[in-house]
């Protein structure tokens, strides 16, 4: 019912910045929260940040605090992940996901995009 399409990934040098976008469509988007996850090869998928589509409240994981900003353009049904001071450990496929509550883990998210890869070189 909800379709998510990520974009903006690519190759960036350590210390650089990148902005990812997630375009959402579907009738239930307005009542969902949107989150960014990432998964490196051979590792578990981890949540990066989450934002409420309705009120704009945001949350970011401790591992990216101070380096990541999530924002929600409700008019465009688009969520952004602005990443700064990137580290090689940030290399992963980044996924956009939607659910009803930011507190849920990956298993609780109902909709996922296909992901956009981010590679941070050292």
PDB file of C-alpha atoms in Angstrom:
ATOM      1  CA  UNK A   1       0.000   0.000   0.000  1.00  0.00           C
ATOM      2  CA  UNK A   2       2.967   2.295   0.675  1.00  0.00           C
ATOM      3  CA  UNK A   3       5.779   2.566  -1.828  1.00  0.00           C
ATOM      4  CA  UNK A   4       9.170   3.922  -0.852  1.00  0.00           C
ATOM      5  CA  UNK A   5      11.978   4.880  -3.197  1.00  0.00           C
ATOM      6  CA  UNK A   6      15.383   5.923  -1.912  1.00  0.00           C
ATOM      7  CA  UNK A   7      17.937   7.967  -3.775  1.00  0.00           C
ATOM      8  CA  UNK A   8      21.078   9.964  -3.163  1.00  0.00           C
ATOM      9  CA  UNK A   9      23.548   7.257  -2.255  1.00  0.00           C
ATOM     10  CA  UNK A  10      26.978   7.031  -3.747  1.00  0.00           C
ATOM     11  CA  UNK A  11      30.678   7.202  -3.069  1.00  0.00           C
ATOM     12  CA  UNK A  12      31.959   9.850  -0.698  1.00  0.00           C
ATOM     13  CA  UNK A  13      35.271  10.461   0.993  1.00  0.00           C
ATOM     14  CA  UNK A  14      35.556  10.162   4.752  1.00  0.00           C
ATOM     15  CA  UNK A  15      34.622  13.439   6.382  1.00  0.00           C
ATOM     16  CA  UNK A  16      32.276  14.358   3.583  1.00  0.00           C
ATOM     17  CA  UNK A  17      28.534  14.788   3.488  1.00  0.00           C
ATOM     18  CA  UNK A  18      25.646  13.192   1.703  1.00  0.00           C
ATOM     19  CA  UNK A  19      21.894  13.657   1.628  1.00  0.00           C
ATOM     20  CA  UNK A  20      19.608  10.726   1.044  1.00  0.00           C
ATOM     21  CA  UNK A  21      16.015  11.069  -0.058  1.00  0.00           C
ATOM     22  CA  UNK A  22      13.036   8.791   0.366  1.00  0.00           C
ATOM     23  CA  UNK A  23       9.969   9.473  -1.719  1.00  0.00           C
ATOM     24  CA  UNK A  24       6.836   7.890  -0.330  1.00  0.00           C
ATOM     25  CA  UNK A  25       3.483   7.256  -1.919  1.00  0.00           C
ATOM     26  CA  UNK A  26       0.326   5.663  -0.637  1.00  0.00           C
ATOM     27  CA  UNK A  27      -2.852   6.564   1.151  1.00  0.00           C
ATOM     28  CA  UNK A  28      -1.551   5.727   4.637  1.00  0.00           C
ATOM     29  CA  UNK A  29       1.622   7.787   4.520  1.00  0.00           C
ATOM     30  CA  UNK A  30       0.241  10.701   6.542  1.00  0.00           C
ATOM     31  CA  UNK A  31      -0.289   8.558   9.621  1.00  0.00           C
ATOM     32  CA  UNK A  32       3.013   6.693   9.404  1.00  0.00           C
ATOM     33  CA  UNK A  33       6.392   7.505  10.804  1.00  0.00           C
ATOM     34  CA  UNK A  34       9.390   7.258   8.520  1.00  0.00           C
ATOM     35  CA  UNK A  35      12.768   5.856   9.427  1.00  0.00           C
ATOM     36  CA  UNK A  36      16.168   5.214   7.940  1.00  0.00           C
ATOM     37  CA  UNK A  37      17.944   1.938   8.475  1.00  0.00           C
ATOM     38  CA  UNK A  38      21.265   0.731   7.203  1.00  0.00           C
ATOM     39  CA  UNK A  39      22.843  -2.640   6.655  1.00  0.00           C
ATOM     40  CA  UNK A  40      26.465  -3.374   5.967  1.00  0.00           C
ATOM     41  CA  UNK A  41      27.483  -6.654   4.308  1.00  0.00           C
ATOM     42  CA  UNK A  42      27.297  -9.517   6.778  1.00  0.00           C
ATOM     43  CA  UNK A  43      25.819  -7.345   9.514  1.00  0.00           C
ATOM     44  CA  UNK A  44      22.382  -6.843  10.977  1.00  0.00           C
ATOM     45  CA  UNK A  45      20.135  -4.085   9.799  1.00  0.00           C
ATOM     46  CA  UNK A  46      20.204  -1.204  12.242  1.00  0.00           C
ATOM     47  CA  UNK A  47      18.050   1.839  12.665  1.00  0.00           C
ATOM     48  CA  UNK A  48      19.676   5.178  12.004  1.00  0.00           C
ATOM     49  CA  UNK A  49      16.945   7.738  12.522  1.00  0.00           C
ATOM     50  CA  UNK A  50      13.198   8.175  12.572  1.00  0.00           C
ATOM     51  CA  UNK A  51      10.758  11.020  12.131  1.00  0.00           C
ATOM     52  CA  UNK A  52       7.032  11.446  12.501  1.00  0.00           C
ATOM     53  CA  UNK A  53       5.335  12.441   9.286  1.00  0.00           C
ATOM     54  CA  UNK A  54       2.632  14.317  11.187  1.00  0.00           C
ATOM     55  CA  UNK A  55       4.481  16.340  13.828  1.00  0.00           C
ATOM     56  CA  UNK A  56       8.121  16.211  12.743  1.00  0.00           C
ATOM     57  CA  UNK A  57       9.462  14.738  15.975  1.00  0.00           C
ATOM     58  CA  UNK A  58      12.797  13.077  15.291  1.00  0.00           C
ATOM     59  CA  UNK A  59      15.023  10.476  16.866  1.00  0.00           C
ATOM     60  CA  UNK A  60      18.517   9.340  15.982  1.00  0.00           C
ATOM     61  CA  UNK A  61      20.626   6.483  17.259  1.00  0.00           C
ATOM     62  CA  UNK A  62      23.569   7.246  19.495  1.00  0.00           C
ATOM     63  CA  UNK A  63      26.028   6.011  16.892  1.00  0.00           C
ATOM     64  CA  UNK A  64      25.105   8.841  14.527  1.00  0.00           C
ATOM     65  CA  UNK A  65      24.189  11.604  16.967  1.00  0.00           C
ATOM     66  CA  UNK A  66      25.616  14.905  15.830  1.00  0.00           C
ATOM     67  CA  UNK A  67      26.313  13.633  12.316  1.00  0.00           C
ATOM     68  CA  UNK A  68      22.852  12.819  11.022  1.00  0.00           C
ATOM     69  CA  UNK A  69      19.763  14.945  10.600  1.00  0.00           C
ATOM     70  CA  UNK A  70      16.445  13.543   9.476  1.00  0.00           C
ATOM     71  CA  UNK A  71      13.788  15.820   8.067  1.00  0.00           C
ATOM     72  CA  UNK A  72      10.353  15.381   6.606  1.00  0.00           C
ATOM     73  CA  UNK A  73       8.893  17.407   3.767  1.00  0.00           C
ATOM     74  CA  UNK A  74       5.250  16.522   4.201  1.00  0.00           C
ATOM     75  CA  UNK A  75       4.141  18.436   1.145  1.00  0.00           C
ATOM     76  CA  UNK A  76       6.378  16.293  -1.039  1.00  0.00           C
ATOM     77  CA  UNK A  77       5.925  13.078   0.949  1.00  0.00           C
ATOM     78  CA  UNK A  78       9.678  12.910   1.132  1.00  0.00           C
ATOM     79  CA  UNK A  79      12.007  12.157   4.025  1.00  0.00           C
ATOM     80  CA  UNK A  80      15.644  13.163   3.958  1.00  0.00           C
ATOM     81  CA  UNK A  81      18.687  11.933   5.776  1.00  0.00           C
ATOM     82  CA  UNK A  82      21.468  14.490   5.864  1.00  0.00           C
ATOM     83  CA  UNK A  83      24.728  12.835   6.820  1.00  0.00           C
ATOM     84  CA  UNK A  84      27.880  14.721   7.692  1.00  0.00           C
ATOM     85  CA  UNK A  85      31.364  13.837   8.870  1.00  0.00           C
ATOM     86  CA  UNK A  86      30.970  10.458   7.276  1.00  0.00           C
ATOM     87  CA  UNK A  87      33.110   7.574   8.421  1.00  0.00           C
ATOM     88  CA  UNK A  88      34.102   4.364   6.648  1.00  0.00           C
ATOM     89  CA  UNK A  89      31.923   2.537   9.188  1.00  0.00           C
ATOM     90  CA  UNK A  90      28.944   4.369   7.730  1.00  0.00           C
ATOM     91  CA  UNK A  91      29.329   2.323   4.558  1.00  0.00           C
ATOM     92  CA  UNK A  92      26.119   0.371   4.084  1.00  0.00           C
ATOM     93  CA  UNK A  93      22.967   0.100   2.086  1.00  0.00           C
ATOM     94  CA  UNK A  94      20.556   2.639   3.489  1.00  0.00           C
ATOM     95  CA  UNK A  95      16.878   1.808   3.561  1.00  0.00           C
ATOM     96  CA  UNK A  96      13.807   3.902   4.049  1.00  0.00           C
ATOM     97  CA  UNK A  97      11.025   2.284   6.058  1.00  0.00           C
ATOM     98  CA  UNK A  98       7.573   3.151   7.335  1.00  0.00           C
ATOM     99  CA  UNK A  99       5.568   2.069  10.341  1.00  0.00           C
ATOM    100  CA  UNK A 100       3.277   3.549  12.977  1.00  0.00           C
ATOM    101  CA  UNK A 101       5.776   4.163  15.793  1.00  0.00           C
ATOM    102  CA  UNK A 102       9.426   5.181  15.835  1.00  0.00           C
ATOM    103  CA  UNK A 103      10.114   2.904  18.784  1.00  0.00           C
ATOM    104  CA  UNK A 104       9.742  -0.247  16.714  1.00  0.00           C
ATOM    105  CA  UNK A 105      12.680  -2.250  15.490  1.00  0.00           C
ATOM    106  CA  UNK A 106      13.180  -3.402  11.932  1.00  0.00           C
ATOM    107  CA  UNK A 107      10.767  -6.302  12.323  1.00  0.00           C
ATOM    108  CA  UNK A 108       7.978  -3.887  13.145  1.00  0.00           C
ATOM    109  CA  UNK A 109       8.244  -1.837   9.977  1.00  0.00           C
ATOM    110  CA  UNK A 110       5.622  -2.549   7.380  1.00  0.00           C
ATOM    111  CA  UNK A 111       7.128  -1.030   4.259  1.00  0.00           C
ATOM    112  CA  UNK A 112      10.640  -0.834   2.896  1.00  0.00           C
ATOM    113  CA  UNK A 113      12.394   0.686  -0.027  1.00  0.00           C
ATOM    114  CA  UNK A 114      14.970  -1.216  -2.027  1.00  0.00           C
ATOM    115  CA  UNK A 115      17.813   0.739  -0.512  1.00  0.00           C
ATOM    116  CA  UNK A 116      20.497   3.074  -1.761  1.00  0.00           C
ATOM    117  CA  UNK A 117      24.151   2.175  -1.218  1.00  0.00           C
ATOM    118  CA  UNK A 118      26.542   4.532   0.513  1.00  0.00           C
ATOM    119  CA  UNK A 119      30.264   3.905   0.332  1.00  0.00           C
ATOM    120  CA  UNK A 120      32.616   5.997   2.432  1.00  0.00           C
ATOM    121  CA  UNK A 121      36.227   5.722   1.414  1.00  0.00           C
ATOM    122  CA  UNK A 122      39.102   6.254   3.796  1.00  0.00           C
TER     123      UNK A 122
END
